[in-house]
């Protein structure tokens, strides 16, 4: 295991998925961040990866709910309440 | 201690599901009958709708990614709402209702909609190399000196393109991608929903990220939004700028 105080590009790349998912240890997160602060190429790749997900999520937030869905949900919940009362 | 994404206190899990006869596969089960739980105050439909209504857009979005069909997505949300209200006494007030409801939504999907699928999802998936979208964008001259290269590509895609790209993923990757990348649920929430180890969720997400990037690019090429062929470079051996 390479020392965390000085990660190479390869070491950082190997951790990129977990870094994006915030699934590294505190020490590893700091080590990856330190490398990204120093390496423009790796930083650009990381920003791109994160940006794709952020932009995709932002666009999908505008997906519209079909008209009438809330009413259908209310009807389903009322039916469930009736079935619970009957059962 | 491993660092894990922490969002909100996890919702109480729905009543324990029956043991799987095939634990080697990550799968979800329908909820059991509720007779085993102690008496609780009768939940009201108004209280339930008050909790569910703010989630409706996210539930519809997730259902759409799961079913890949708008009509089926609405049916799935309706069915999940029915089952969720019947199991409402298992929800612990103050815990994360979204995680609790999405568990039921996912179970409803695995319990019903998969059975209706006309053909099994047997697509062969080649391993997609990492940074796929970045590399394609670089080869076709889309990155340039843009301050936000990701936006330079994503702004060319509309919501329908992104929904389609997600829909092209095989189901096991589409489910985790939707729950994690889109709905921002945690590894632990997803693992609980799918009754998988956290490690399985993690490895699927890593692969899903790459598959999704390829899918986004393929959709963009097919729509004529981005060029399909790399732009010839003057010096193909130019270094990438990485440190040794």
PDB file of C-alpha atoms in Angstrom, chain A residues 44-85:
ATOM      1  CA  UNK A  44      -9.437  18.094 -14.455  1.00  0.00           C
ATOM      2  CA  UNK A  45     -10.435  14.447 -14.783  1.00  0.00           C
ATOM      3  CA  UNK A  46     -11.999  14.465 -11.309  1.00  0.00           C
ATOM      4  CA  UNK A  47     -13.945  17.682 -11.978  1.00  0.00           C
ATOM      5  CA  UNK A  48     -15.204  16.212 -15.223  1.00  0.00           C
ATOM      6  CA  UNK A  49     -16.387  12.980 -13.573  1.00  0.00           C
ATOM      7  CA  UNK A  50     -18.098  14.869 -10.762  1.00  0.00           C
ATOM      8  CA  UNK A  51     -19.543  17.404 -13.171  1.00  0.00           C
ATOM      9  CA  UNK A  52     -21.180  14.744 -15.338  1.00  0.00           C
ATOM     10  CA  UNK A  53     -23.071  13.371 -12.355  1.00  0.00           C
ATOM     11  CA  UNK A  54     -23.989  16.786 -10.980  1.00  0.00           C
ATOM     12  CA  UNK A  55     -25.256  18.038 -14.340  1.00  0.00           C
ATOM     13  CA  UNK A  56     -27.165  14.831 -15.015  1.00  0.00           C
ATOM     14  CA  UNK A  57     -28.834  14.995 -11.604  1.00  0.00           C
ATOM     15  CA  UNK A  58     -29.744  18.648 -12.123  1.00  0.00           C
ATOM     16  CA  UNK A  59     -31.385  17.924 -15.479  1.00  0.00           C
ATOM     17  CA  UNK A  60     -33.321  14.929 -14.169  1.00  0.00           C
ATOM     18  CA  UNK A  61     -34.688  17.071 -11.359  1.00  0.00           C
ATOM     19  CA  UNK A  62     -36.827  18.748 -14.048  1.00  0.00           C
ATOM     20  CA  UNK A  63     -38.577  15.518 -15.026  1.00  0.00           C
ATOM     21  CA  UNK A  64     -42.266  16.276 -14.700  1.00  0.00           C
ATOM     22  CA  UNK A  65     -44.696  14.089 -12.855  1.00  0.00           C
ATOM     23  CA  UNK A  66     -47.614  12.963 -14.997  1.00  0.00           C
ATOM     24  CA  UNK A  67     -50.781  14.954 -14.292  1.00  0.00           C
ATOM     25  CA  UNK A  68     -53.104  13.010 -12.064  1.00  0.00           C
ATOM     26  CA  UNK A  69     -50.433  10.877 -10.410  1.00  0.00           C
ATOM     27  CA  UNK A  70     -51.073  12.376  -6.991  1.00  0.00           C
ATOM     28  CA  UNK A  71     -54.787  11.611  -7.342  1.00  0.00           C
ATOM     29  CA  UNK A  72     -53.992   8.036  -8.333  1.00  0.00           C
ATOM     30  CA  UNK A  73     -51.712   7.723  -5.316  1.00  0.00           C
ATOM     31  CA  UNK A  74     -54.451   9.088  -3.021  1.00  0.00           C
ATOM     32  CA  UNK A  75     -56.896   6.575  -4.472  1.00  0.00           C
ATOM     33  CA  UNK A  76     -54.414   3.725  -3.877  1.00  0.00           C
ATOM     34  CA  UNK A  77     -53.830   4.831  -0.293  1.00  0.00           C
ATOM     35  CA  UNK A  78     -57.588   5.066   0.342  1.00  0.00           C
ATOM     36  CA  UNK A  79     -58.012   1.569  -1.079  1.00  0.00           C
ATOM     37  CA  UNK A  80     -55.252   0.307   1.217  1.00  0.00           C
ATOM     38  CA  UNK A  81     -56.970   1.928   4.184  1.00  0.00           C
ATOM     39  CA  UNK A  82     -60.246   0.232   3.251  1.00  0.00           C
ATOM     40  CA  UNK A  83     -58.520  -3.129   2.837  1.00  0.00           C
ATOM     41  CA  UNK A  84     -56.851  -2.736   6.235  1.00  0.00           C
ATOM     42  CA  UNK A  85     -60.171  -1.897   7.799  1.00  0.00           C
TER      43      UNK A  85
END
